[in-house]
Structure formats: structure tokens, C-alpha cells
Short mmCIF file of C-alpha atoms in Angstrom, two decimals:
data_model
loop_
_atom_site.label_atom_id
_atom_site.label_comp_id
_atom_site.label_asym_id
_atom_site.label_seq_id
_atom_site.Cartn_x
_atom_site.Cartn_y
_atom_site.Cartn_z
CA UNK K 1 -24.35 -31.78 -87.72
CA UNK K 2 -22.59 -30.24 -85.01
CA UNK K 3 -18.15 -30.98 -85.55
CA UNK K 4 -16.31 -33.54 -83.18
CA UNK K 5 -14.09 -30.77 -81.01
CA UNK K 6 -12.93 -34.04 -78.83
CA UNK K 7 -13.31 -34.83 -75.50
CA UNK K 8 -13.93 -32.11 -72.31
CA UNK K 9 -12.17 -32.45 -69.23
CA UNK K 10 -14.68 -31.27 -66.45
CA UNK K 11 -12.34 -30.38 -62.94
CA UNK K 12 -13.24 -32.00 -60.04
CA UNK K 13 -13.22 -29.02 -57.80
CA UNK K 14 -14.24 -25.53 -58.66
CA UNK K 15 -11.27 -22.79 -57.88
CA UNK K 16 -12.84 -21.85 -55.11
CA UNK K 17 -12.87 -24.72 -53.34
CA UNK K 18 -8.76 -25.07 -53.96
CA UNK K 19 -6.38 -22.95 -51.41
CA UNK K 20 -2.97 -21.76 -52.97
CA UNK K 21 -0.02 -21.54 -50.78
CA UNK K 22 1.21 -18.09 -51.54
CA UNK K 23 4.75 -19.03 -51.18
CA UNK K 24 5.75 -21.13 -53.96
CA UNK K 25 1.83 -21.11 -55.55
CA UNK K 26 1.03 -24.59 -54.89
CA UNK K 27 -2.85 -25.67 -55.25
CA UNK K 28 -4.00 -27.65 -52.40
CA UNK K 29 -7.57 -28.81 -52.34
CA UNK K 30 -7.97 -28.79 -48.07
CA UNK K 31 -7.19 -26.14 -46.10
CA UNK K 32 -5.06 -28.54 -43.69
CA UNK K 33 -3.11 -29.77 -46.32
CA UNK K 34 -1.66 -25.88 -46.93
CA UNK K 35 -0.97 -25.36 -43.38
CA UNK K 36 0.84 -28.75 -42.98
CA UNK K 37 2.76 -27.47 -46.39
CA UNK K 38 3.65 -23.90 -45.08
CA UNK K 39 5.62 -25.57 -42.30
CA UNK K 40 7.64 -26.79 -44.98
CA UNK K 41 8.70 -23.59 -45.70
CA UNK K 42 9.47 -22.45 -42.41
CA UNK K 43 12.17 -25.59 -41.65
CA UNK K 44 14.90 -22.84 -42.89
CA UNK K 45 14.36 -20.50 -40.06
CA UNK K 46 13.92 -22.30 -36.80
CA UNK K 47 13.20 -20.26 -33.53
CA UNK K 48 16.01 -20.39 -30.57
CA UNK K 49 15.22 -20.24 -27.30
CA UNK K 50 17.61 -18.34 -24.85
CA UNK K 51 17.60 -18.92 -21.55
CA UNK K 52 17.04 -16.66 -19.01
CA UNK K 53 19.86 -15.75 -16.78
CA UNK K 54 18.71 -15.43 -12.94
CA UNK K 55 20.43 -13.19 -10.53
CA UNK K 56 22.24 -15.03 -7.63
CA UNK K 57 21.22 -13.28 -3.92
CA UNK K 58 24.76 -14.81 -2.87
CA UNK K 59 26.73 -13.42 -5.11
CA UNK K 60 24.84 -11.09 -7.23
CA UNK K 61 25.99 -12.44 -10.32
CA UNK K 62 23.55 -13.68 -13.49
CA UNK K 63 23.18 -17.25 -14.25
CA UNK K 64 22.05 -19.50 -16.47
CA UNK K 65 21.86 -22.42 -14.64
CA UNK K 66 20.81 -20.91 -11.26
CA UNK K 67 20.45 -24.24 -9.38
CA UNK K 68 23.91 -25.92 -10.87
CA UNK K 69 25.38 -22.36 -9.67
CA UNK K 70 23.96 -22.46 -6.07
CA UNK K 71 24.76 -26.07 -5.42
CA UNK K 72 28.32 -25.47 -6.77
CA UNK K 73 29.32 -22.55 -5.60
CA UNK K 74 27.03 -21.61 -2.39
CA UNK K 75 26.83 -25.29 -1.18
CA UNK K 76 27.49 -23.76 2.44
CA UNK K 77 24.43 -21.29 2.84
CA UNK K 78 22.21 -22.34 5.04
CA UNK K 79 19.20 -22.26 2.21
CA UNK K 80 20.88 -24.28 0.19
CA UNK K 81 22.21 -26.80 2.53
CA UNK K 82 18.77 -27.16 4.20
CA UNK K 83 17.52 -27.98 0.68
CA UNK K 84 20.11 -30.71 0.06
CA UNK K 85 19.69 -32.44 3.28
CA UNK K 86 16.18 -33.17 3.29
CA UNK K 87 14.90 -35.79 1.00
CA UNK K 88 12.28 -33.73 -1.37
CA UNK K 89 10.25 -34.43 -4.36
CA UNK K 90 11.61 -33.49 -7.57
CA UNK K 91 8.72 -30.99 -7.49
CA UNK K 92 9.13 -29.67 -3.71
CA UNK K 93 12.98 -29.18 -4.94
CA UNK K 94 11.70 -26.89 -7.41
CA UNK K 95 9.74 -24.92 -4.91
CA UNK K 96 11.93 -24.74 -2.87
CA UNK K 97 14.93 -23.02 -5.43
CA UNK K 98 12.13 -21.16 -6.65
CA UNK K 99 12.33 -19.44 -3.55
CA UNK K 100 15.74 -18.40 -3.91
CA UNK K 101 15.58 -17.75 -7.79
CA UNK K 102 12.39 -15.17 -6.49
CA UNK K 103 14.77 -13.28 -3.58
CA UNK K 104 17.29 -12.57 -6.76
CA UNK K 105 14.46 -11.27 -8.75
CA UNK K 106 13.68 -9.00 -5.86
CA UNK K 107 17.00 -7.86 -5.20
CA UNK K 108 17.71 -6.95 -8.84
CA UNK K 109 14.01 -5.10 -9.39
CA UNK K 110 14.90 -2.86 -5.97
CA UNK K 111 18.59 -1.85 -7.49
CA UNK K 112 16.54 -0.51 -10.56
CA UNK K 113 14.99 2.64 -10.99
CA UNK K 114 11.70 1.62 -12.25
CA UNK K 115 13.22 0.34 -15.92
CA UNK K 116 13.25 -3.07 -17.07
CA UNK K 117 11.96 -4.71 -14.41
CA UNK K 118 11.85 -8.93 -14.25
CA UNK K 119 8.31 -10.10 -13.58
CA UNK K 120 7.77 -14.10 -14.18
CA UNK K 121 4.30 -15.08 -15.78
CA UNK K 122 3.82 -19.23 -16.30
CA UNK K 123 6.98 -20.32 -17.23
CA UNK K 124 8.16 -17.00 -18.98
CA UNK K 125 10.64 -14.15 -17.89
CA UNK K 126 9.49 -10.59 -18.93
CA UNK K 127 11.12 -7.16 -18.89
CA UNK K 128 8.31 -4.84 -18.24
CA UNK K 129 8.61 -0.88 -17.42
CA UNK K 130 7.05 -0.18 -13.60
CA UNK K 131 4.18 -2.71 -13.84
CA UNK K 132 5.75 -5.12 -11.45
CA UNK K 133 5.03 -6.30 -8.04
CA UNK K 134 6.06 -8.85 -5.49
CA UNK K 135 3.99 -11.40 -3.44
CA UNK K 136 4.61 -10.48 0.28
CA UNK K 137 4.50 -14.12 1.17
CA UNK K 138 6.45 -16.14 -1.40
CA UNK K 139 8.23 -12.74 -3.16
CA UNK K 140 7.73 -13.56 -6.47
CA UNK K 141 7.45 -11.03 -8.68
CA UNK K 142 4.09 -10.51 -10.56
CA UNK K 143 2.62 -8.31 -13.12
CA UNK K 144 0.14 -5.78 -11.10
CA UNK K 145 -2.97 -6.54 -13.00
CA UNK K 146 -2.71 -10.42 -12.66
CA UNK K 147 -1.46 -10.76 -9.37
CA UNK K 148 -4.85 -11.94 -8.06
CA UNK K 149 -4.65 -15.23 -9.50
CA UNK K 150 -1.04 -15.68 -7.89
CA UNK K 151 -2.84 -15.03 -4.61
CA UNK K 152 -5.51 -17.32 -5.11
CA UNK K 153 -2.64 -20.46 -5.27
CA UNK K 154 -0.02 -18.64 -2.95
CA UNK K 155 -2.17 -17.65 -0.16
CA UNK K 156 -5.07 -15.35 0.70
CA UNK K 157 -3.20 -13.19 3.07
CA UNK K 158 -0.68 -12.28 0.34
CA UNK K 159 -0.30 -8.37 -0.57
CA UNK K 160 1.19 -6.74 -3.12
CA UNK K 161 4.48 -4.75 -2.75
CA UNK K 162 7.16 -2.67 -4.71
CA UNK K 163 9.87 -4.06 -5.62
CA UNK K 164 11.34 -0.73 -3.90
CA UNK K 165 10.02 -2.01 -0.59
CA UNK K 166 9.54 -5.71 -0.63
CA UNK K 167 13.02 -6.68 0.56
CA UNK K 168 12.45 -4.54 4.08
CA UNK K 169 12.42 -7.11 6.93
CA UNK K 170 9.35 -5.39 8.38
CA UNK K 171 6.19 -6.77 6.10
CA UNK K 172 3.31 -4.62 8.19
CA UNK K 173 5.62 -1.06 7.06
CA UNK K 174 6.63 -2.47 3.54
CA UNK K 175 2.48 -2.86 3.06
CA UNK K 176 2.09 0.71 4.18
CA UNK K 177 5.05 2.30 1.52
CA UNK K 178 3.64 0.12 -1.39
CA UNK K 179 0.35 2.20 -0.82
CA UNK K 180 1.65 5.65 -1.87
CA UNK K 181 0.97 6.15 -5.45
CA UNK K 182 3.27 5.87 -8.44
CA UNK K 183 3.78 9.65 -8.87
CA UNK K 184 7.16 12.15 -7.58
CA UNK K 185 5.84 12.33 -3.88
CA UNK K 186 5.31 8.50 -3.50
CA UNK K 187 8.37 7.77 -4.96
CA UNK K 188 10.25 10.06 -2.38
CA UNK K 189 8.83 8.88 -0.10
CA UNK K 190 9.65 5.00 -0.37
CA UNK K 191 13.20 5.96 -2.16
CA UNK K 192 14.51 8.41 0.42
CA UNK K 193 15.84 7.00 3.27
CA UNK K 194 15.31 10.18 6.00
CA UNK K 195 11.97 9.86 5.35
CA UNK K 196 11.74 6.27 5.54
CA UNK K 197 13.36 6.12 8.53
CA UNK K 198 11.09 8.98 10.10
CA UNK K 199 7.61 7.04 8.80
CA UNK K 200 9.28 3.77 10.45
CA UNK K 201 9.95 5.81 13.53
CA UNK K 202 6.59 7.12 14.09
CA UNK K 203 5.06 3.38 12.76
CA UNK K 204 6.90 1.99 15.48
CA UNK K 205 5.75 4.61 18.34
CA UNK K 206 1.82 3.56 17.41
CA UNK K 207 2.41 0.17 16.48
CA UNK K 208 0.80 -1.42 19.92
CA UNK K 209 -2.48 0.34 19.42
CA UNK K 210 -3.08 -2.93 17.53
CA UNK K 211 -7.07 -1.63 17.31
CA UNK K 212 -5.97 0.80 15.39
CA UNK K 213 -3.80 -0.38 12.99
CA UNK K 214 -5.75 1.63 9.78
CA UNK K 215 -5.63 4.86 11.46
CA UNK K 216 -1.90 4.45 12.49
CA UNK K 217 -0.90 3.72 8.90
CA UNK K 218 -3.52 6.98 7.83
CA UNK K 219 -1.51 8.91 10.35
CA UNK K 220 2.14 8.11 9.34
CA UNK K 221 1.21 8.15 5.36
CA UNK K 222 -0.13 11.50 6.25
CA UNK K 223 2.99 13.03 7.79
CA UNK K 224 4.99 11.03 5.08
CA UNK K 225 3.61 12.55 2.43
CA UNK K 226 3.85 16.54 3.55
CA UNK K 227 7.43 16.06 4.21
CA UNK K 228 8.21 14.77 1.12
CA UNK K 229 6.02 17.39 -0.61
CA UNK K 230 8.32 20.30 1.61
CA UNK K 231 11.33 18.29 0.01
CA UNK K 232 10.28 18.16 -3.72
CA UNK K 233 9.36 21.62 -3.67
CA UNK K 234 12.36 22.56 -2.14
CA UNK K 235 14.40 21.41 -4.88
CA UNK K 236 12.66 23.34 -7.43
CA UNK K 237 13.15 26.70 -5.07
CA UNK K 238 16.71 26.31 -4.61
CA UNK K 239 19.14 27.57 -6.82
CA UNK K 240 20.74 25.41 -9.33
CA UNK K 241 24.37 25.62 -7.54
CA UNK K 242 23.08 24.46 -4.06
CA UNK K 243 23.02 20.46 -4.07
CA UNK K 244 20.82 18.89 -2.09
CA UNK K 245 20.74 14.93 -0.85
CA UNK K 246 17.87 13.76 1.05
CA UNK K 247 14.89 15.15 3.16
CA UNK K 248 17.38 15.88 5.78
CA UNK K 249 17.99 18.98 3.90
CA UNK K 250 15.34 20.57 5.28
CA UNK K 251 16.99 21.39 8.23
CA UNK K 252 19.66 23.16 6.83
CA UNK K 253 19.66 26.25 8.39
CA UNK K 254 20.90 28.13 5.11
CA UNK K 255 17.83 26.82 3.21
CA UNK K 256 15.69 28.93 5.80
CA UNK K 257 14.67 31.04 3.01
CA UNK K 258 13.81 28.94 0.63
CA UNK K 259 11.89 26.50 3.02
CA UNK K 260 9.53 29.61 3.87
CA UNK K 261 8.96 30.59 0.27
CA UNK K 262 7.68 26.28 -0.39
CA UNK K 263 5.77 27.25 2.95
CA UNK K 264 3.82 30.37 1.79
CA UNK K 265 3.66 28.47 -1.76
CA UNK K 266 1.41 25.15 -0.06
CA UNK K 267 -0.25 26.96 2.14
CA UNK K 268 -1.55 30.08 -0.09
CA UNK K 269 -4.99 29.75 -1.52
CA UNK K 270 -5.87 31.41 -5.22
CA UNK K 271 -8.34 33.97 -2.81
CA UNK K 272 -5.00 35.31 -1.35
CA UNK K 273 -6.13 33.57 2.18
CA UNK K 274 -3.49 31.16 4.11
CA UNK K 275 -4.54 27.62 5.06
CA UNK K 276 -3.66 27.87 8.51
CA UNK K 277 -3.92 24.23 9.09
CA UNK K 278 -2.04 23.42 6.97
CA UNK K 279 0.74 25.92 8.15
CA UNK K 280 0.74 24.75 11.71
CA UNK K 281 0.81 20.86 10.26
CA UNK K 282 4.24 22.13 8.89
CA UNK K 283 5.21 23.59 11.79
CA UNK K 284 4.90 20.47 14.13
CA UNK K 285 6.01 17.90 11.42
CA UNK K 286 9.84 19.72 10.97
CA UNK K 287 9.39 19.72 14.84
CA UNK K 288 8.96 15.90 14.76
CA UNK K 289 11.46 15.39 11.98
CA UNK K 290 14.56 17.60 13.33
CA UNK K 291 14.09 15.50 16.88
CA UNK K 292 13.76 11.66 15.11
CA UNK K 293 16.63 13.13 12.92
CA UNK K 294 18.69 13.80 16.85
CA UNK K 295 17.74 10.41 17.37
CA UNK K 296 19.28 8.82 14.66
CA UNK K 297 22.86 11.27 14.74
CA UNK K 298 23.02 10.08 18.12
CA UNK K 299 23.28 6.05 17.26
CA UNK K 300 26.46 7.49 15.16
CA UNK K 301 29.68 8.03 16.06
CA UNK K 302 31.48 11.80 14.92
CA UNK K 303 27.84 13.40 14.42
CA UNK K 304 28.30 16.09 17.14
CA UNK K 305 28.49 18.79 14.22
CA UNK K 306 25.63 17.82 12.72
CA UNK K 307 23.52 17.47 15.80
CA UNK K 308 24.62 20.38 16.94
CA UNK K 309 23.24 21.85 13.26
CA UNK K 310 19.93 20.52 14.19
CA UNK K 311 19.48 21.62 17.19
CA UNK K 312 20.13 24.97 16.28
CA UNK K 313 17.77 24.81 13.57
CA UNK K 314 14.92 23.36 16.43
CA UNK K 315 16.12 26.70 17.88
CA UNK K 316 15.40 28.99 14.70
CA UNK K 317 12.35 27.47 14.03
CA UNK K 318 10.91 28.11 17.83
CA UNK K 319 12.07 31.69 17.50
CA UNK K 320 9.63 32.04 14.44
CA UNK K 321 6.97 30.44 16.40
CA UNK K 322 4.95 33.60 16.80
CA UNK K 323 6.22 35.40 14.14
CA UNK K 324 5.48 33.63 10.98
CA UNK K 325 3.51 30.40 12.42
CA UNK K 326 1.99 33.32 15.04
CA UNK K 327 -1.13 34.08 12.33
CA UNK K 328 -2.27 30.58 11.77
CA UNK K 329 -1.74 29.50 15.50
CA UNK K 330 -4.53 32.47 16.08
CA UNK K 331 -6.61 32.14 13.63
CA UNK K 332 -6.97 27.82 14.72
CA UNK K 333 -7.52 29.26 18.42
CA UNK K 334 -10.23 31.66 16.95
CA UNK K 335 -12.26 29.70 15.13
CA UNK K 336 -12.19 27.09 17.70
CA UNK K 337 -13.09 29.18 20.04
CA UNK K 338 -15.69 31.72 18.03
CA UNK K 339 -16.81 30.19 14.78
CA UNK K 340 -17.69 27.15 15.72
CA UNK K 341 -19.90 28.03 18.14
CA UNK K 342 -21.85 30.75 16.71
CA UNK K 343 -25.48 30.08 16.40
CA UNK K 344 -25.96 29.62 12.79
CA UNK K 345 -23.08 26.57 12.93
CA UNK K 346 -25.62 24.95 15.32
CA UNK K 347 -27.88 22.35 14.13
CA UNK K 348 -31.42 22.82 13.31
CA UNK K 349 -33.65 21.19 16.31
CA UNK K 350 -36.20 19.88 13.41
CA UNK K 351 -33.36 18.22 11.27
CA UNK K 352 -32.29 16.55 14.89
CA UNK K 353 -35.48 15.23 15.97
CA UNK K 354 -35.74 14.11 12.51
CA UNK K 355 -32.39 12.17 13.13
CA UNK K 356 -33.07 10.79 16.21
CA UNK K 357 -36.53 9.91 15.11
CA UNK K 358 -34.42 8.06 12.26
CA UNK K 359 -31.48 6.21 14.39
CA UNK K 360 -34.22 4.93 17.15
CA UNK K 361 -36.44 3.28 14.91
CA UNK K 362 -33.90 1.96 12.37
CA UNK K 363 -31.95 0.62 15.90
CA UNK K 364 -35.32 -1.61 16.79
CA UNK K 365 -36.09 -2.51 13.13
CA UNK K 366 -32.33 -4.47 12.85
CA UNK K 367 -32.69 -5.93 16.55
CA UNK K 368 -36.46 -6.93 15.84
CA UNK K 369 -34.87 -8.95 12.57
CA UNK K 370 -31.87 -10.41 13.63
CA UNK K 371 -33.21 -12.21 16.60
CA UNK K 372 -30.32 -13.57 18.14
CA UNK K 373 -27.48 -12.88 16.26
CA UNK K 374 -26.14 -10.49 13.39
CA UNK K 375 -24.39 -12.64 10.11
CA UNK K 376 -24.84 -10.17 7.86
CA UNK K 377 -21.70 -7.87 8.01
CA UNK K 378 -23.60 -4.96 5.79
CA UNK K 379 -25.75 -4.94 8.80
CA UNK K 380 -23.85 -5.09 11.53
CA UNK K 381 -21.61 -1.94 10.18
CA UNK K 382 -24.88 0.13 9.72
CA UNK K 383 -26.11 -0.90 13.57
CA UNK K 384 -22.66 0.03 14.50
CA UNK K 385 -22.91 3.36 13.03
CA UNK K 386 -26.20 4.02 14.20
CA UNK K 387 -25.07 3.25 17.16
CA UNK K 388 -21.87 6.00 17.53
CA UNK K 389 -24.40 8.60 16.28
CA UNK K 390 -26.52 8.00 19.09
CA UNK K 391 -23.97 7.70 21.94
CA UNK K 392 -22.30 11.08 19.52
CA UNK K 393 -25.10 13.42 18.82
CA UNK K 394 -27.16 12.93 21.54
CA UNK K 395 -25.30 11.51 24.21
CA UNK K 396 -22.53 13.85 24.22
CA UNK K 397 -20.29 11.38 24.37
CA UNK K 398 -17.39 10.09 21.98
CA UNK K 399 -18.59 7.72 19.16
CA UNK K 400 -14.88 6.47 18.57
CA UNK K 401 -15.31 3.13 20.80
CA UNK K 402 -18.67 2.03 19.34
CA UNK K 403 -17.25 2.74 15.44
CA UNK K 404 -14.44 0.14 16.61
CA UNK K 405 -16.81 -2.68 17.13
CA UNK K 406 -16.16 -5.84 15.52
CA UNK K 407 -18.58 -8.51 15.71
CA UNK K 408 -16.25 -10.68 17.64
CA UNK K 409 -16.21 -8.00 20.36
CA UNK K 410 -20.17 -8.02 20.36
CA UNK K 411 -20.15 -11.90 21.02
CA UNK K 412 -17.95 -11.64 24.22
CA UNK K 413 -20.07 -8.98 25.95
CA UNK K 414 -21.71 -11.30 28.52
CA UNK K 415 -18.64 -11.79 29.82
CA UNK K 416 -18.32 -8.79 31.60
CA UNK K 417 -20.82 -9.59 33.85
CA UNK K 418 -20.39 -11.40 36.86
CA UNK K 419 -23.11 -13.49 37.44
CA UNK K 420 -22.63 -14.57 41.27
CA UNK K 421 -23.25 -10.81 42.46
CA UNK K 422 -26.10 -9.86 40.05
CA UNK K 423 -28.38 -11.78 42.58
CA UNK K 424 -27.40 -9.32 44.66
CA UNK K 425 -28.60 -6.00 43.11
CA UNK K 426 -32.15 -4.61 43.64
CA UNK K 427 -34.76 -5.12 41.18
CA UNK K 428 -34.46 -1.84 39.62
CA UNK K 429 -30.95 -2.24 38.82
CA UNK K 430 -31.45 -6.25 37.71
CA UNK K 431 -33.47 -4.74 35.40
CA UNK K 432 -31.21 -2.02 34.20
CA UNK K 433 -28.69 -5.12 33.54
CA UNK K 434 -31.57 -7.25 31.37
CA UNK K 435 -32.17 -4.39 29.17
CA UNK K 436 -28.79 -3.08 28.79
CA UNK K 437 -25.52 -4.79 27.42
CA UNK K 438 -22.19 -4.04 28.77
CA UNK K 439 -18.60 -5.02 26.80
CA UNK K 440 -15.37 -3.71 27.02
CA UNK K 441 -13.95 -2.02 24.20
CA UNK K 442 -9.68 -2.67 23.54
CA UNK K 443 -7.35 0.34 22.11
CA UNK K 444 -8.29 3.17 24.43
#
């Protein structure tokens, strides 16, 4: 007989089917029981929330309570008063102090040097390092990767800027410094304010070629940029006693010396040969830069010492003209006048026919299946291009015009025709006018 050993509990779970808070080793046999009991152990400890303090664009001062503080204390600005008068929506009021919570943001990210910058995501404040931007419309302030969806709810139009250049009153030239990169000669050249006020300058000179607008912002960027590159190297070239401020430095006369050692230093090759175009590009632009710098000594009272400084460095420079610019001004003549015309530069009358052959038939193929009209912008731009190498290659004419089509332009071309004297022309030329179409082109 097998012995009585008594009864046998059996569990009702195996172990592995029981979770064990690690805390206080409690067996639980669901897995949502032990998370509703480890927020028993975290009643100890519970999270504060701090609130952000805002910058005031009154007063410059940080606040908790931004809206208590501008109805308070700044009851009399305009913004405010405007916001108190009209009868808003709980939710339009908060727009609308949004607006002037965003302009402190934007004032205290342009004080800083890059550090610690305040960028607002959802209903959080974050202190990020350089990765901030503002919305040129509504100038809230945006991390740079996620600023996209901002634009889709703020408006399509909207651009991102630096918070270096976002509070300038002129949104076309603040777009045009928040393109230079994030590097030493970007930064110079939205921080310094000589070379700022030279790019605004020459912005403002091309600013009514509205046509143009991309190539007038290529242009200025382009001048920008080689200044401040003169400037930065400048400062390492000096000596460590000489002190120098701004860009306007370059036209110290006692930093003649230095300035031509940065000049033979950008414009040397490894070969030992001299970019000469680049040389004579540095000529012109401390040309362009001592006379806006006239310009602006002028507005000021008690500047006749330093105008008188520049002017006598226009003087020095001139004097060099043909001495140290003399190589590279010869060597441009030359080649314009020799090299490029030498036979071997010349194209290949195979290649061209082969090219024309090309443009023609690729012309007739896009007109053939359009029919009436062109909606496909893809093909519009390669017509257009076919079109200036045409009118460029083989028509010896400038291709400029044609590349400056927009389709808009190509719908108003049968305006230019007046119909009450075509009945008038001969047959031959009737027909010249059936074949041909004739628009006017703006920005020349």
C-alpha cells in the first residue's frame, strides 16, 4: 500500500504566468494589475511643472504670467489696447498674445549668440543650441527640421529665418541673409553691420528689376560673401596687438599690408598661377564698399575725419591700379581678346548640326503635343530652354529674355498685336504674323 502523505495543493497559475513588482516583490497574476501597483510607489515623488517665463518686447523683462504682465503694466501700447478693445474669442485672444509672446521670443534669440536658443514645439518651451528658426509671417520660433508642418497651418508663403535676421523690418533682405550658411563667413556676414548695410545698399539699387529678383539676391550674396571672406582673413593676418571692429576695417589705410598679403593668399592657386578674376572682383568690390561706406559717414554728423580716411584710401587703392591689380586686368583683356577666339575654342560644325538637328525637332515634337496650351511646367521649362539655345547659338542673339519666360507671359502674347491694322499688311507679311508669335518680355 502506498502511505497517506495528505492532501496536495495544486497552484492555480504556473510562475510564469505571475508578474512580480520588483519594488517591494509583490506577485500579481495580470500584467495591468503591476502597472496600476507601481504607481503606488511613485505617489512619493510627484513631478512639478515650472512655468516658463516669456520675455516682454516692452520691457524686456521675463515673465511668468506674460498676459497678466502686458495687461497690467503695458495697458497703453497700441498691441495691447487693440486687443482689449475688440470683443474676441477666448481662442482669437490667445492668438492674438501669442503674437506678442512670439516678438519676445525673437528679440531674446537675436541678443544671443547662437546658445540656448527658445524654440516652442506644441505646447512646450525648449532651449536648443543653433537649431532654431522663425516663421517670417507669424515669427514664431520653430525647430529647423519641423518647420514645414508650422507652414502648412501658418501659411504657404511663410519662410524660414534666423533669429539673427528675423526682426529686420525688410522681409525680402532678411530671406536673402537667412540663406548664407551656418559657418564663420555666413555668420559675418548677417552679424556685422558694415556689411549688412553694404548688401542692403546694393539690394536696394536692384530691387526694381522685379524680373530678376533671383539673380539680384545671387549678385548681392556674391559680393557679401568675398567681403566678408577679405575680413575674416584679415583678422588672422594681423598682428595680435592691432584690434579690429567691423568690415570697415578694411579700409584702414595702415592695414594696406596685410590686406595685400589676404589678397595674394585667395587669389594664389597650388600651381603658383593667380586667379585673375578673382583679383579684379576684389579690386571693384573695396571700390564699391569704400564709396557705400562715404555714403553712410555722410548721413553722420563729426565724420569728416573718417571720410576723409576713406577717401584717401579710394586714392591708394587707384594708385595700385596698374601696379598690383595691372597683371590680372591684362591677363582678363587677353584672354578675352585671344583665347577665346582661337580656333580650337570654336565649336565643332558636326556637334552643331547635331544640336540644331536636336533643338528643331524636339521644338515641333512639344508644339505637335500640347495642342493649344502647355500645363505641364517640366515642359514648358525645357521648350523655354530650347528655345534660348536657338535664338543663342544660332541666332546670335542673347538667350537672357526667352530663359525669363513664365507661362503667364506666354498667355498674353496676342496682345501685342493690333488687330485693326493687320488687315492692312500684304499677304506675305500676314503670313509672317500667322506663323510667328510676338510678346513683350519685362526686366530689360
Amino acid at each position: 500500500e502506498i502511505p497517506w502523505c495528505g492532501p496536495i495543493d495544486v497552484p492555480i497559475s504556473s510562475p510564469s504566468s505571475q508578474h512580480q513588482c520588483k519594488i517591494c516583490q509583490k506577485v500579481l497574476k495580470k500584467k495591468g494589475a503591476l502597472t496600476v501597483h507601481l504607481r503606488t510607489h511613485n505617489k512619493g515623488s510627484p513631478k512639478v511643472r515650472r512655468r516658463v517665463k516669456r520675455m516682454c518686447p516692452f520691457c524686456k523683462d521675463s515673465q511668468t504670467n506674460l498676459k497678466r504682465h502686458l495687461i497690467m503694466k503695458h495697458n497703453g501700447k497700441p498691441e495691447v489696447t487693440a486687443i482689449l478693445q475688440m470683443k474676441l474669442t477666448p481662442a482669437e485672444e490667445r492668438k492674438a498674445f501669442a503674437r506678442i509672446r512670439n516678438q519676445g521670443i525673437l528679440i531674446g534669440n537675436s541678443e544671443k549668440n547662437g546658445e540656448n536658443l527658445e524654440r516652442i514645439h506644441g505646447n512646450k518651451s525648449e532651449y536648443v543650441h543653433g537649431d532654431v528658426v522663425h516663421c517670417s509671417v507669424c515669427q514664431g520660433a520653430y525647430s529647423k527640421t519641423t518647420f514645414h508642418r508650422h507652414r502648412v497651418s501658418c501659411q504657404n508663403n511663410a519662410t524660414q529665418l534666423k533669429p539673427e535676421v528675423a526682426h529686420l523690418p525688410h522681409p525680402k533682405f532678411a530671406i536673402l541673409l537667412s540663406k548664407f550658411q551656418k559657418n564663420e563667413i555666413g555668420d559675418t556676414c548677417r552679424s556685422d553691420s558694415t556689411i549688412r548695410e553694404f548688401g542692403w545698399n546694393l539690394f536696394q539699387k536692384e530691387k526694381t528689376k522685379v524680373d530678376k529678383f533671383d539673380e539680384v539676391c545671387k549678385s548681392v550674396s556674391a559680393d557679401m560673401r568675398l567681403l566678408a571672406r577679405l575680413f575674416c582673413h584679415l583678422k588672422l593676418t594681423v598682428p595680435d596687438d592691432v584690434c579690429l571692429h567691423d568690415a570697415s576695417d578694411l579700409l584702414d589705410r595702415g592695414n594696406w599690408t596685410h590686406l595685400r598679403e589676404v589678397i595674394d593668399l585667395l587669389t594664389s592657386k597650388e600651381s603658383g598661377e593667380v586667379k585673375h578674376g578673382l583679383k579684379m572682383a576684389i579690386y571693384y568690390i573695396l571700390l564699391k564698399f569704400a564709396d557705400n561706406q562715404i555714403g553712410v559717414k555722410l548721413t553722420q554728423k563729426d565724420t569728416q575725419g573718417q571720410t576723409e580716411e576713406i577717401q584717401n584710401f579710394i586714392k591708394l587703392l587707384k594708385h595700385h591700379e596698374n601696379s598690383y591689380f595691372g597683371d590680372a586686368k591684362y591677363q582678363i583683356n587677353k584672354s578675352r581678346q585671344e583665347k577665346l577666339r582661337l580656333p580650337e575654342r570654336m565649336p565643332e560644325e558636326n556637334a552643331m548640326r547635331i544640336l540644331r538637328d536636336h533643338t528643331v525637332k524636339r521644338i515641333v515634337e512639344i508644339v505637335k503635343e500640347s495642342g493649344e496650351g502647355i500645363q505641364d511646367p517640366s515642359v514648358f521649362v525645357e521648350l523655354r530652354n530650347l528655345v534660348a539655345s536657338r535664338l543663342t547659338l544660332f541666332n546670335a542673339r542673347r538667350g537672357g529674355e526667352a530663359t525669363r519666360l513664365r507661362i503667364d507671359h506666354w498667355v498674353k502674347r496676342k496682345q501685342w498685336i493690333r488687330k485693326d491694322q493687320k488687315d492692312h499688311l500684304k499677304d506675305e507679311e500676314k503670313a509672317f504674323f500667322n506663323d510667328m508669335e510676338i510678346m513683350f518680355s519685362a526686366g530689360e
